[in-house]
Coordinates of C-alpha atoms in Angstrom, one line a residue:
X1485 CA 0.0 0.0 0.0
X1486 CA 2.8 2.4 0.9
X1487 CA 4.5 1.5 -2.4
X1488 CA 1.4 2.5 -4.5
X1489 CA 1.2 5.9 -2.7
X1490 CA 4.8 6.6 -3.4
X1491 CA 4.4 5.9 -7.1
X1492 CA 1.4 8.3 -7.4
X1493 CA 3.4 11.1 -5.7
X1494 CA 6.3 10.6 -8.1
X1495 CA 3.9 10.7 -11.2
X1496 CA 2.1 14.0 -10.4
X1497 CA 4.8 16.4 -11.7
X1498 CA 4.9 14.6 -15.0
X1499 CA 1.1 15.0 -15.4
X1500 CA 1.2 18.8 -14.8
X1501 CA 4.0 19.3 -17.3
X1502 CA 2.2 17.4 -20.0
X1503 CA -0.8 19.8 -20.0
X1504 CA -0.3 23.2 -21.7
X1505 CA -3.2 25.2 -20.1
X1506 CA -3.9 28.8 -21.0
X1507 CA -7.0 30.6 -19.5
X1508 CA -7.2 32.8 -22.7
X1509 CA -8.6 29.8 -24.7
X1510 CA -6.2 30.3 -27.6
X1511 CA -5.9 26.6 -28.1
X1512 CA -9.7 26.5 -29.3
X1513 CA -9.3 28.9 -32.2
X1514 CA -9.7 26.0 -34.8
X1515 CA -13.3 25.2 -33.6
X1516 CA -16.3 27.4 -34.8
X1517 CA -19.3 26.8 -32.6
X1518 CA -21.6 28.8 -35.0
X1519 CA -20.5 28.0 -38.5
X1520 CA -22.2 29.8 -41.4
X1521 CA -24.6 27.6 -43.3
X1522 CA -24.7 27.9 -47.1
X1523 CA -27.1 25.5 -48.8
X1524 CA -29.2 25.5 -52.0
X1525 CA -31.9 22.9 -52.5
X1526 CA -33.6 23.1 -55.9
X1527 CA -36.6 21.3 -57.2
X1528 CA -37.8 21.2 -60.8
X1529 CA -40.5 22.1 -61.5
X1530 CA -39.8 24.9 -59.0
X1531 CA -42.9 26.6 -57.6
X1532 CA -44.1 27.2 -54.1
X1533 CA -47.3 25.3 -54.9
X1534 CA -47.2 22.4 -57.3
X1535 CA -50.2 21.0 -59.1
X1536 CA -49.7 17.4 -59.8
X1537 CA -51.6 14.9 -62.0
X1538 CA -50.6 11.4 -62.9
X1539 CA -46.9 10.7 -63.1
X1540 CA -44.4 13.6 -62.6
X1541 CA -40.6 13.6 -62.5
X1542 CA -39.1 15.6 -59.6
X1543 CA -35.6 16.7 -60.6
X1544 CA -33.7 18.1 -57.6
X1545 CA -30.2 19.2 -56.8
X1546 CA -28.4 20.0 -53.6
X1547 CA -25.5 22.3 -53.0
X1548 CA -23.7 22.6 -49.7
X1549 CA -20.6 24.8 -50.3
X1550 CA -17.7 23.9 -48.0
X1551 CA -19.5 20.8 -46.8
X1552 CA -19.6 17.2 -47.9
X1553 CA -23.2 15.8 -48.7
X1554 CA -23.7 12.7 -46.7
X1555 CA -27.4 11.9 -47.5
X1556 CA -30.6 13.3 -48.7
X1557 CA -34.3 12.3 -48.2
X1558 CA -37.5 13.2 -50.1
X1559 CA -40.7 12.8 -48.1
X1560 CA -44.4 13.4 -48.7
X1561 CA -46.4 14.2 -45.6
X1562 CA -43.5 12.7 -43.5
X1563 CA -43.5 9.5 -45.5
X1564 CA -40.2 8.7 -47.2
X1565 CA -40.4 8.7 -51.0
X1566 CA -36.6 8.2 -51.7
X1567 CA -33.2 8.8 -50.3
X1568 CA -29.6 8.8 -51.6
X1569 CA -26.1 10.3 -51.6
X1570 CA -26.0 12.2 -54.9
X1571 CA -26.1 15.9 -55.1
X1572 CA -28.5 15.7 -58.1
X1573 CA -31.1 13.1 -58.7
X1574 CA -34.6 12.4 -60.2
X1575 CA -37.7 10.8 -58.6
X1576 CA -40.7 9.5 -60.5
X1577 CA -43.7 10.5 -58.4
X1578 CA -46.9 8.6 -59.1
X1579 CA -49.6 10.9 -57.8
X1580 CA -52.4 8.3 -58.3
X1581 CA -51.1 6.5 -55.2
X1582 CA -52.1 9.3 -53.0
X1583 CA -55.3 11.1 -52.3
X1584 CA -56.5 14.2 -54.1
X1585 CA -55.9 17.5 -52.2
X1586 CA -53.1 19.4 -50.6
X1587 CA -49.9 17.6 -49.4
X1588 CA -46.4 18.7 -48.1
X1589 CA -43.3 17.7 -50.0
X1590 CA -40.0 18.0 -48.1
X1591 CA -36.4 17.6 -49.4
X1592 CA -33.7 17.3 -46.7
X1593 CA -29.9 17.1 -46.9
X1594 CA -27.3 16.1 -44.4
X1595 CA -23.6 17.3 -44.4
X1596 CA -20.8 17.8 -42.0
X1597 CA -21.4 20.5 -39.4
X1598 CA -18.4 22.6 -40.4
X1599 CA -17.4 23.3 -36.9
X1600 CA -13.9 21.8 -37.2
X1601 CA -14.3 19.8 -34.1
X1602 CA -13.0 16.3 -33.7
X1603 CA -16.7 15.1 -33.9
X1604 CA -17.1 17.0 -37.1
X1605 CA -14.0 15.5 -38.5
X1606 CA -14.9 11.9 -37.6
X1607 CA -18.5 12.4 -38.9
X1608 CA -20.2 12.2 -35.6
X1609 CA -21.6 15.7 -35.9
X1610 CA -23.8 16.6 -38.9
X1611 CA -25.8 19.6 -40.2
X1612 CA -29.3 19.0 -41.7
X1613 CA -31.0 21.5 -44.0
X1614 CA -34.4 21.1 -45.6
X1615 CA -36.9 22.8 -47.9
X1616 CA -40.7 22.2 -48.3
X1617 CA -43.2 22.7 -51.1
X1618 CA -47.0 22.5 -51.1
X1619 CA -48.3 20.2 -53.8
X1620 CA -52.0 19.8 -54.8
X1621 CA -52.8 16.4 -56.3
X1622 CA -55.8 16.3 -58.7
X1623 CA -56.4 13.1 -60.5
X1624 CA -59.6 12.4 -62.4
X1625 CA -62.4 11.8 -62.7
X1626 CA -63.5 15.2 -61.4
X1627 CA -65.2 15.5 -58.1
X1628 CA -69.0 15.3 -58.5
X1629 CA -71.2 18.4 -57.8
X1630 CA -74.7 18.2 -56.5
X1631 CA -77.8 20.1 -57.4
X1632 CA -78.7 22.0 -54.2
X1633 CA -82.0 23.7 -55.1
X1634 CA -84.9 23.3 -57.6
X1635 CA -87.8 25.7 -57.2
X1636 CA -90.3 27.8 -59.3
X1637 CA -89.1 31.3 -59.9
X1638 CA -90.6 34.0 -62.1
X1639 CA -92.7 31.6 -64.2
X1640 CA -89.9 29.1 -64.8
X1641 CA -88.1 26.4 -62.9
X1642 CA -84.7 27.5 -61.5
X1643 CA -81.9 25.0 -60.6
X1644 CA -78.8 25.7 -58.6
X1645 CA -75.8 23.5 -58.0
X1646 CA -72.4 23.5 -56.3
X1647 CA -69.4 25.1 -58.1
X1648 CA -66.7 22.7 -59.3
X1649 CA -63.3 23.3 -57.8
X1650 CA -61.6 21.2 -60.4
X1651 CA -58.6 23.0 -61.9
X1652 CA -58.9 21.2 -65.2
X1653 CA -62.7 21.8 -65.4
X1654 CA -64.1 21.6 -69.0
X1655 CA -67.9 21.8 -68.7
X1656 CA -71.1 21.1 -66.8
X1657 CA -73.7 19.0 -68.5
X1658 CA -77.2 19.1 -67.1
X1659 CA -79.5 16.1 -67.8
X1660 CA -83.2 15.6 -67.3
X1661 CA -85.5 12.7 -67.4
X1662 CA -89.3 13.0 -67.1
X1663 CA -91.7 10.2 -66.1
X1664 CA -92.1 8.0 -69.1
X1665 CA -89.8 10.1 -71.2
X1666 CA -86.3 9.7 -72.7
X1667 CA -83.0 11.0 -71.2
X1668 CA -82.5 14.6 -72.3
X1669 CA -79.3 16.8 -72.3
X1670 CA -80.7 20.1 -71.3
X1671 CA -77.6 22.3 -71.2
X1672 CA -73.8 22.2 -71.7
X1673 CA -72.0 25.0 -69.7
X1674 CA -68.3 25.8 -70.0
X1675 CA -68.2 28.6 -67.4
X1676 CA -67.2 27.0 -64.1
X1677 CA -68.7 29.9 -62.2
X1678 CA -72.2 29.5 -63.7
X1679 CA -74.1 27.5 -61.1
X1680 CA -77.7 28.0 -62.0
X1681 CA -80.0 27.4 -65.0
X1682 CA -83.7 27.8 -65.9
X1683 CA -85.8 25.0 -67.3
X1684 CA -88.1 26.7 -69.8
X1685 CA -90.0 23.6 -70.8
X1686 CA -91.1 22.3 -67.5
X1687 CA -94.9 22.6 -66.7
X1688 CA -95.3 20.0 -64.0
X1689 CA -95.0 16.3 -63.2
X1690 CA -92.2 14.1 -61.9
X1691 CA -88.8 15.0 -63.2
X1692 CA -85.2 14.1 -62.2
X1693 CA -82.1 16.2 -62.9
X1694 CA -78.4 15.6 -62.4
X1695 CA -75.1 17.3 -63.3
X1696 CA -72.0 15.8 -64.9
X1697 CA -68.6 17.5 -64.6
X1698 CA -66.1 16.9 -67.4
X1699 CA -62.3 17.7 -67.3
X1700 CA -59.9 18.6 -70.0
X1701 CA -58.6 15.2 -71.2
X1702 CA -58.0 13.5 -74.5
X1703 CA -60.1 10.7 -73.2
X1704 CA -63.9 11.2 -73.7
X1705 CA -64.9 9.4 -70.5
X1706 CA -63.3 11.7 -67.9
X1707 CA -66.4 12.9 -66.2
X1708 CA -68.3 12.4 -63.0
X1709 CA -72.1 12.2 -62.5
X1710 CA -73.5 13.9 -59.5
X1711 CA -76.5 12.7 -57.4
X1712 CA -80.0 12.8 -58.8
X1713 CA -82.3 15.5 -57.7
X1714 CA -86.0 14.6 -58.1
X1715 CA -88.7 17.3 -58.2
X1716 CA -92.4 17.2 -58.6
X1717 CA -95.0 19.9 -59.1
X1718 CA -98.6 18.6 -59.7
X1719 CA -99.7 18.7 -63.3
X1720 CA -103.0 20.6 -63.9
X1721 CA -105.9 18.4 -63.0
X1722 CA -109.7 18.7 -62.8
X1723 CA -110.8 19.7 -59.3
X1724 CA -114.5 20.6 -59.8
X1725 CA -117.5 19.8 -62.0
X1726 CA -121.2 20.8 -62.0
X1727 CA -124.3 20.5 -64.2
X1728 CA -126.9 23.2 -64.5
X1729 CA -130.7 22.7 -65.2
X1730 CA -130.0 22.5 -69.0
X1731 CA -127.4 19.8 -68.3
X1732 CA -124.5 22.1 -69.3
X1733 CA -121.3 20.8 -67.8
X1734 CA -118.8 23.1 -66.2
X1735 CA -115.3 21.9 -65.4
X1736 CA -112.6 23.7 -63.5
X1737 CA -109.0 22.6 -63.3
X1738 CA -105.8 23.8 -61.6
X1739 CA -103.4 26.0 -63.3
X1740 CA -99.6 26.0 -63.5
X1741 CA -97.2 28.5 -62.0
X1742 CA -94.8 28.2 -64.8
X1743 CA -96.4 30.8 -66.9
X1744 CA -93.3 31.7 -68.9
X1745 CA -93.0 28.1 -70.0
X1746 CA -96.7 27.7 -70.8
X1747 CA -98.1 27.5 -74.3
X1748 CA -101.6 25.9 -74.2
X1749 CA -104.1 23.7 -72.5
X1750 CA -105.9 20.8 -74.2
X1751 CA -108.9 19.1 -72.5
X1752 CA -110.4 16.2 -74.4
X1753 CA -112.6 13.2 -73.9
X1754 CA -113.4 10.1 -76.0
X1755 CA -117.0 11.4 -76.3
X1756 CA -115.8 14.3 -78.5
X1757 CA -115.7 17.0 -75.8
X1758 CA -112.8 19.3 -76.6
X1759 CA -111.3 22.6 -75.2
X1760 CA -108.1 24.4 -76.2
X1761 CA -106.8 27.6 -74.6
X1762 CA -103.5 29.5 -74.9
X1763 CA -104.4 31.6 -71.8
X1764 CA -102.6 30.3 -68.7
X1765 CA -105.3 31.5 -66.3
X1766 CA -108.2 30.2 -68.4
X1767 CA -109.1 27.1 -66.4
X1768 CA -112.9 27.0 -66.3
X1769 CA -114.8 25.7 -69.3
X1770 CA -118.5 25.0 -69.9
X1771 CA -119.7 22.4 -72.4
X1772 CA -123.2 22.3 -73.8
X1773 CA -125.2 19.2 -72.8
X1774 CA -122.6 16.4 -73.3
X1775 CA -125.3 13.8 -73.4
X1776 CA -126.5 11.0 -71.1
X1777 CA -125.3 7.5 -70.6
X1778 CA -121.7 7.4 -69.4
X1779 CA -119.1 9.1 -67.3
X1780 CA -116.5 11.2 -69.1
X1781 CA -112.8 10.3 -69.1
X1782 CA -111.2 13.6 -69.6
X1783 CA -107.6 13.9 -70.6
X1784 CA -105.9 17.2 -69.6
X1785 CA -102.5 18.3 -70.8
X1786 CA -100.7 21.6 -70.3
X1787 CA -98.2 22.0 -73.2
X1788 CA -94.9 23.9 -72.5
X1789 CA -93.2 25.8 -75.3
X1790 CA -90.7 24.1 -77.6
X1791 CA -91.9 20.5 -77.1
X1792 CA -92.9 17.6 -79.2
X1793 CA -96.7 17.7 -78.6
X1794 CA -97.4 14.1 -79.7
X1795 CA -94.8 12.7 -77.3
X1796 CA -95.8 15.1 -74.5
X1797 CA -99.5 14.3 -74.9
X1798 CA -98.8 10.6 -74.3
X1799 CA -96.6 11.1 -71.2
X1800 CA -97.8 14.2 -69.4
X1801 CA -101.6 14.0 -69.5
X1802 CA -103.7 13.7 -66.4
X1803 CA -106.8 11.5 -66.6
X1804 CA -109.8 12.8 -64.8
X1805 CA -113.2 11.0 -64.5
X1806 CA -116.1 13.4 -64.6
X1807 CA -119.4 11.8 -63.6
X1808 CA -122.2 11.9 -66.1
X1809 CA -125.5 13.4 -65.1
X1810 CA -128.3 11.3 -63.7
X1811 CA -128.5 9.0 -60.6
X1812 CA -125.7 6.5 -60.2
X1813 CA -126.3 2.8 -60.1
X1814 CA -124.4 -0.3 -61.0
X1815 CA -122.2 -0.3 -62.9
X1816 CA -123.8 -3.2 -64.7
X1817 CA -123.0 -4.3 -68.3
X1818 CA -126.4 -4.5 -70.0
X1819 CA -125.4 -7.6 -71.8
X1820 CA -125.6 -9.4 -68.4
X1821 CA -128.9 -7.8 -67.3
X1822 CA -132.4 -9.3 -67.7
X1823 CA -135.7 -7.6 -66.9
X1824 CA -138.7 -9.2 -65.3
X1825 CA -141.5 -6.7 -65.9
X1826 CA -144.2 -8.6 -64.1
X1827 CA -142.2 -9.0 -60.9
X1828 CA -140.5 -5.6 -61.1
X1829 CA -137.1 -7.2 -60.9
X1830 CA -133.7 -7.0 -62.6
X1831 CA -131.5 -10.0 -62.8
X1832 CA -127.8 -9.4 -63.1
X1833 CA -124.8 -11.7 -63.6
X1834 CA -121.5 -10.5 -62.2
X1835 CA -118.4 -12.2 -60.8
X1836 CA -120.0 -15.7 -60.7
X1837 CA -123.1 -14.3 -58.9
X1838 CA -126.6 -14.0 -60.0
X1839 CA -128.4 -11.2 -58.2
X1840 CA -132.1 -10.2 -57.9
X1841 CA -132.5 -6.5 -57.7
X1842 CA -135.7 -4.6 -57.0
X1843 CA -136.3 -2.4 -60.1
X1844 CA -137.7 0.5 -58.0
X1845 CA -135.3 0.7 -55.1
X1846 CA -132.3 -0.9 -57.0
X1847 CA -131.5 -2.8 -53.9
X1848 CA -130.3 -6.4 -54.2
X1849 CA -132.8 -8.8 -52.7
X1850 CA -131.3 -12.2 -53.3
X1851 CA -128.1 -13.8 -54.6
X1852 CA -127.2 -17.1 -56.1
X1853 CA -123.6 -18.4 -56.5
X1854 CA -123.0 -19.8 -59.9
X1855 CA -120.1 -20.8 -62.2
X1856 CA -120.4 -20.0 -65.9
X1857 CA -118.9 -22.5 -68.3
X1858 CA -119.0 -20.0 -71.2
X1859 CA -119.4 -16.5 -69.7
X1860 CA -119.3 -14.9 -73.1
X1861 CA -122.6 -16.5 -74.0
X1862 CA -126.0 -15.7 -72.4
X1863 CA -126.4 -17.9 -69.3
X1864 CA -129.8 -16.7 -68.2
X1865 CA -133.1 -16.0 -69.9
X1866 CA -136.5 -14.7 -68.7
X1867 CA -139.9 -15.1 -70.4
X1868 CA -141.8 -11.9 -71.3
X1869 CA -144.4 -12.7 -68.6
X1870 CA -141.7 -13.2 -66.0
X1871 CA -143.0 -16.7 -65.0
X1872 CA -140.1 -18.7 -66.4
X1873 CA -136.5 -18.1 -65.5
X1874 CA -133.7 -20.5 -66.6
X1875 CA -130.0 -20.5 -66.0
X1876 CA -127.2 -22.7 -67.4
X1877 CA -124.1 -23.9 -65.6
X1878 CA -121.7 -26.1 -67.6
X1879 CA -124.1 -28.6 -69.2
X1880 CA -126.9 -28.4 -66.6
X1881 CA -130.0 -26.2 -67.0
X1882 CA -131.7 -24.9 -63.9
X1883 CA -135.2 -23.6 -63.6
X1884 CA -135.2 -20.9 -61.0
X1885 CA -137.8 -19.2 -58.8
X1886 CA -138.3 -15.8 -60.3
X1887 CA -138.2 -14.0 -56.9
X1888 CA -135.4 -15.9 -55.0
X1889 CA -133.4 -17.7 -57.8
X1890 CA -133.7 -21.0 -55.9
X1891 CA -133.7 -24.1 -58.0
X1892 CA -137.1 -25.5 -58.9
X1893 CA -135.9 -28.1 -61.4
X1894 CA -132.7 -29.4 -62.9
X1895 CA -132.1 -30.8 -66.4
X1896 CA -129.1 -32.4 -68.1
X1897 CA -128.5 -30.8 -71.5
X1898 CA -128.2 -34.2 -73.2
X1899 CA -131.7 -35.1 -72.0
X1900 CA -133.2 -31.9 -73.2
X1901 CA -131.6 -32.2 -76.7
X1902 CA -132.5 -35.9 -77.0
X1903 CA -128.9 -36.9 -77.8
X1904 CA -125.9 -38.0 -75.8
X1905 CA -122.4 -36.5 -76.5
X1906 CA -120.5 -33.4 -75.9
X1907 CA -122.1 -29.9 -76.2
X1908 CA -120.0 -26.8 -75.9
X1909 CA -120.6 -23.0 -76.1
X1910 CA -124.0 -23.5 -74.5
X1911 CA -126.2 -20.5 -74.3
X1912 CA -129.8 -19.7 -73.4
X1913 CA -131.2 -17.6 -76.2
X1914 CA -134.8 -17.0 -75.0
X1915 CA -137.9 -18.4 -73.4
X1916 CA -141.5 -18.0 -74.4
X1917 CA -144.5 -17.4 -72.1
X1918 CA -145.5 -20.9 -73.0
X1919 CA -142.3 -22.3 -71.5
X1920 CA -140.5 -23.0 -74.7
X1921 CA -136.7 -22.7 -74.1
X1922 CA -134.3 -21.8 -76.9
X1923 CA -130.8 -23.2 -76.4
X1924 CA -127.7 -22.6 -78.5
X1925 CA -124.9 -25.2 -78.5
X1926 CA -122.0 -26.7 -80.5
X1927 CA -122.0 -30.4 -81.0
X1928 CA -119.0 -32.7 -81.1
X1929 CA -118.9 -32.1 -84.9
X1930 CA -118.5 -28.4 -84.2
X1931 CA -121.8 -27.6 -85.9
X1932 CA -123.5 -24.6 -84.2
X1933 CA -127.2 -25.2 -83.8
X1934 CA -130.3 -23.6 -82.2
X1935 CA -132.7 -25.9 -80.3
X1936 CA -136.3 -25.2 -79.2
X1937 CA -137.4 -27.4 -76.3
X1938 CA -140.9 -27.6 -74.9
X1939 CA -140.0 -27.6 -71.2
X1940 CA -143.5 -28.8 -70.2
X1941 CA -143.1 -32.0 -72.2
X1942 CA -139.2 -32.1 -72.1
X1943 CA -139.5 -32.4 -75.9
X1944 CA -137.2 -31.2 -78.6
X1945 CA -139.4 -29.2 -81.1
X1946 CA -136.8 -27.8 -83.5
X1947 CA -133.1 -28.0 -84.4
X1948 CA -131.8 -25.4 -86.8
X1949 CA -128.2 -25.1 -87.9
X1950 CA -126.8 -21.6 -87.5
X1951 CA -123.3 -20.5 -88.5
X1952 CA -123.7 -16.9 -87.2
X1953 CA -121.8 -15.5 -84.3
X1954 CA -123.1 -14.0 -82.1
X1955 CA -126.2 -16.2 -82.5
X1956 CA -128.8 -13.4 -82.4
X1957 CA -131.8 -15.6 -81.7
X1958 CA -135.2 -14.6 -80.4
X1959 CA -138.5 -16.3 -79.8
X1960 CA -142.0 -14.8 -79.7
X1961 CA -143.8 -14.7 -76.4
X1962 CA -146.3 -17.3 -77.6
X1963 CA -143.4 -19.5 -78.7
X1964 CA -144.8 -19.9 -82.3
X1965 CA -142.2 -17.8 -84.1
X1966 CA -138.5 -17.8 -84.1
X1967 CA -135.8 -15.6 -85.6
X1968 CA -132.4 -17.3 -86.0
X1969 CA -130.0 -14.7 -87.4
X1970 CA -131.4 -13.8 -90.8
X1971 CA -134.1 -16.5 -90.9
X1972 CA -137.7 -16.0 -89.7
X1973 CA -139.5 -19.2 -89.0
X1974 CA -143.1 -19.8 -87.9
X1975 CA -144.5 -23.0 -86.5
X1976 CA -147.3 -24.5 -88.6
X1977 CA -150.3 -26.5 -87.5
X1978 CA -148.6 -29.8 -88.2
X1979 CA -145.6 -28.9 -86.0
X1980 CA -143.2 -28.0 -88.8
X1981 CA -141.4 -24.7 -88.8
X1982 CA -141.6 -22.8 -92.1
X1983 CA -139.3 -20.0 -93.1
X1984 CA -141.1 -16.8 -94.0
X1985 CA -140.0 -14.2 -96.5
X1986 CA -140.3 -10.7 -94.9
X1987 CA -137.6 -8.7 -96.7
X1988 CA -133.9 -8.6 -97.1
X1989 CA -131.3 -9.7 -94.6
X1990 CA -131.1 -6.4 -92.9
X1991 CA -134.8 -6.3 -92.4
X1992 CA -134.8 -9.7 -90.8
X1993 CA -131.9 -8.9 -88.6
X1994 CA -133.8 -5.9 -87.1
X1995 CA -137.0 -8.0 -86.5
X1996 CA -138.4 -7.8 -82.9
X1997 CA -141.4 -9.4 -81.2
X1998 CA -144.0 -7.4 -79.3
X1999 CA -143.8 -8.4 -75.6
X2000 CA -147.6 -8.6 -75.1
X2001 CA -149.1 -9.2 -78.5
X2002 CA -148.5 -11.9 -81.1
X2003 CA -146.8 -9.4 -83.4
X2004 CA -143.5 -9.0 -85.1
X2005 CA -142.1 -5.6 -86.0
X2006 CA -139.7 -4.7 -88.9
X2007 CA -138.2 -1.4 -90.0
X2008 CA -138.2 0.0 -93.5
X2009 CA -136.1 3.2 -93.6
X2010 CA -138.0 5.5 -91.2
X2011 CA -141.1 3.4 -90.9
X2012 CA -141.8 0.8 -88.3
X2013 CA -144.5 -1.8 -89.1
X2014 CA -146.0 -4.5 -86.9
X2015 CA -147.6 -7.6 -88.4
X2016 CA -149.6 -10.5 -86.9
X2017 CA -147.4 -13.5 -86.6
X2018 CA -149.9 -16.0 -87.9
X2019 CA -151.8 -14.1 -90.6
X2020 CA -149.1 -11.6 -91.6
X2021 CA -151.7 -8.8 -91.5
X2022 CA -150.4 -5.3 -90.8
X2023 CA -151.5 -4.3 -87.3
X2024 CA -150.0 -0.8 -86.8
X2025 CA -147.2 1.4 -88.1
X2026 CA -145.4 4.5 -87.0
X2027 CA -143.0 6.9 -88.7
X2028 CA -139.7 7.7 -86.9
X2029 CA -137.7 10.9 -87.2
X2030 CA -134.7 8.9 -88.4
X2031 CA -133.8 5.4 -89.2
X2032 CA -133.1 3.6 -85.9
X2033 CA -130.1 1.4 -85.5
X2034 CA -131.6 -0.6 -82.7
X2035 CA -135.1 -0.6 -81.3
X2036 CA -137.1 -2.4 -78.7
X2037 CA -140.3 -2.2 -76.7
X2038 CA -140.5 -1.7 -73.0
X2039 CA -143.2 -4.1 -71.7
X2040 CA -143.8 -2.0 -68.6
X2041 CA -144.7 1.3 -70.4
X2042 CA -145.5 0.0 -73.8
X2043 CA -143.1 2.6 -75.4
X2044 CA -141.0 1.8 -78.3
X2045 CA -137.4 3.1 -78.1
X2046 CA -134.4 3.0 -80.3
X2047 CA -131.1 4.9 -81.0
X2048 CA -129.6 6.5 -84.0
X2049 CA -126.0 7.8 -83.7
X2050 CA -125.9 9.6 -80.4
X2051 CA -129.6 10.1 -79.8
X2052 CA -132.3 8.1 -78.0
X2053 CA -135.9 8.3 -79.4
X2054 CA -138.9 7.1 -77.4
X2055 CA -142.3 6.7 -79.2
X2056 CA -145.8 5.9 -78.0
X2057 CA -146.5 2.9 -80.1
X2058 CA -150.3 3.4 -80.0
X2059 CA -150.3 7.0 -81.1
X2060 CA -147.0 7.2 -82.9
X2061 CA -146.1 10.3 -81.0
X2062 CA -142.5 11.1 -80.1
X2063 CA -142.4 11.0 -76.3
X2064 CA -138.7 11.8 -75.7
X2065 CA -135.6 12.7 -77.7
X2066 CA -132.5 12.4 -75.5
X2067 CA -128.9 13.2 -76.5
X2068 CA -126.5 10.4 -75.6
X2069 CA -122.9 10.9 -74.6
X2070 CA -121.7 8.9 -77.6
X2071 CA -122.8 6.6 -80.3
X2072 CA -123.3 2.9 -79.4
X2073 CA -124.1 3.4 -75.7
X2074 CA -126.3 0.6 -74.3
X2075 CA -129.6 2.0 -73.2
X2076 CA -132.8 0.5 -72.0
X2077 CA -136.2 1.8 -70.9
X2078 CA -138.1 0.6 -67.9
X2079 CA -141.3 2.1 -66.8
X2080 CA -140.5 5.8 -66.1
X2081 CA -136.7 5.6 -66.2
X2082 CA -134.0 5.6 -68.9
X2083 CA -131.1 3.4 -67.9
X2084 CA -127.5 3.1 -69.0
X2085 CA -125.0 0.7 -67.5
X2086 CA -124.2 3.1 -64.6
X2087 CA -126.8 5.9 -64.5
X2088 CA -130.5 6.5 -64.9
X2089 CA -132.6 9.6 -65.5
X2090 CA -136.4 10.1 -65.4
X2091 CA -138.3 9.5 -68.6

């Protein structure tokens, strides 16, 4: 221990003499604690803010005078893009790998510190310099813009949308599609600051708009479609109707606020009612008596300017049902309606039901469920005196109670026609007061025939081939005469049926039987003549104002009635006097007379 202390004492003088210490600090003059920094970092293209699309080459150079470059780094938003040791280099930047918008690009370089210190010389001390640029990435397709507002303004429809911020903006394209219509390009706008447009062809209805934004590209498909904006303003429609004492019809409909776009109104109906107006506020129209017999299906369209009217009429009409005048009933197709005058009843067939309706109150009294094998053929018949009512279901004939429709008797068709086999298209064509039933049917050989069956005796009296369709067969109330299409036959004393010559085919086709008397009636031009069935003697005749297309006799009132074009004529058969002349809503409307009322399929008026 003493030896070690002695060695330390002897060594101290040598340590002091080996250190040349000076308080002035002159021995640190070769070290610069604050060296001047000279650096130049250059990027090409060289702008404070760079707009970038697709692939771009960043050429950059680094100059550090008096210093050695040790490393550089190129970063985007702090993420390393590339690094190296050259003082000039190139980087291929693929902007599509990054989101659109603003980013920060930084180029940094590291060199020796330049202090001259031992750490500087051995590379343990470095100086880092950097420079930043703002870059804006904008790769297509362009950002979509949305329509923000659609509303009426000053008689047109104004649209507003967002302004595009796309630097390579080329144009807006505004598209429209209307209900039932084609796609339409309404406007192409190259001014990026224009963000509104007026639709000068919109009047109303459902419509959809959208905007596409296109950019300046060689490729034609660089565009973006914005969201759809759907708008609806109600089309003009009928809101009120009324009839006055003279049956004049007044109709009022709504207007359109798009008065600058408006050209005209057109209000029409299949019955020939028509109204046109070029006045936007002219929305009330009065028609002279439109006629009785049906409701009116009006079609209303408001035309805008500069439009294909034929197309627009088919796609932008509103359909409005205007009730005809008279009291509503039914509706009941008259082809499926039968009258029992004696019992004051109507029979109607509808949706597999037979119904008994009180003819005065029009209230249903009884129903009978049924299934019609051939619903296009008559499946019920009533005798003129109302005592005999028959119905057919498939190949079975039912005799029904006239008041309740309950079954009284049931017959197989084969038994009535005295032959087995198949019968199709079976129909009941009539029944006489003497209980003679007329049946139409096709046999297995496809021959269409008319059969007359005495239902008291269950005996087939007559079979007559008929190739006509529809069959158009009637029997006289006494059951002694028969019209089968254009053949008029009368039963003789020996039971044979003899064809009678009464005129041409048209005359025979118009033949009717009187409901109470053994007469038949025919028409010659404007003259109606009634003859006795058995003797052929003229019984009475009346002159009509015009030649009637169809005519019949109401058994309850005894009046003869018929139609010609769109007019109903009612005559007193005994005096020949014209009782009523009634305008009908259109030609061909089914009309029948019962007691003191005139009926159509859905309305009636007093006689």
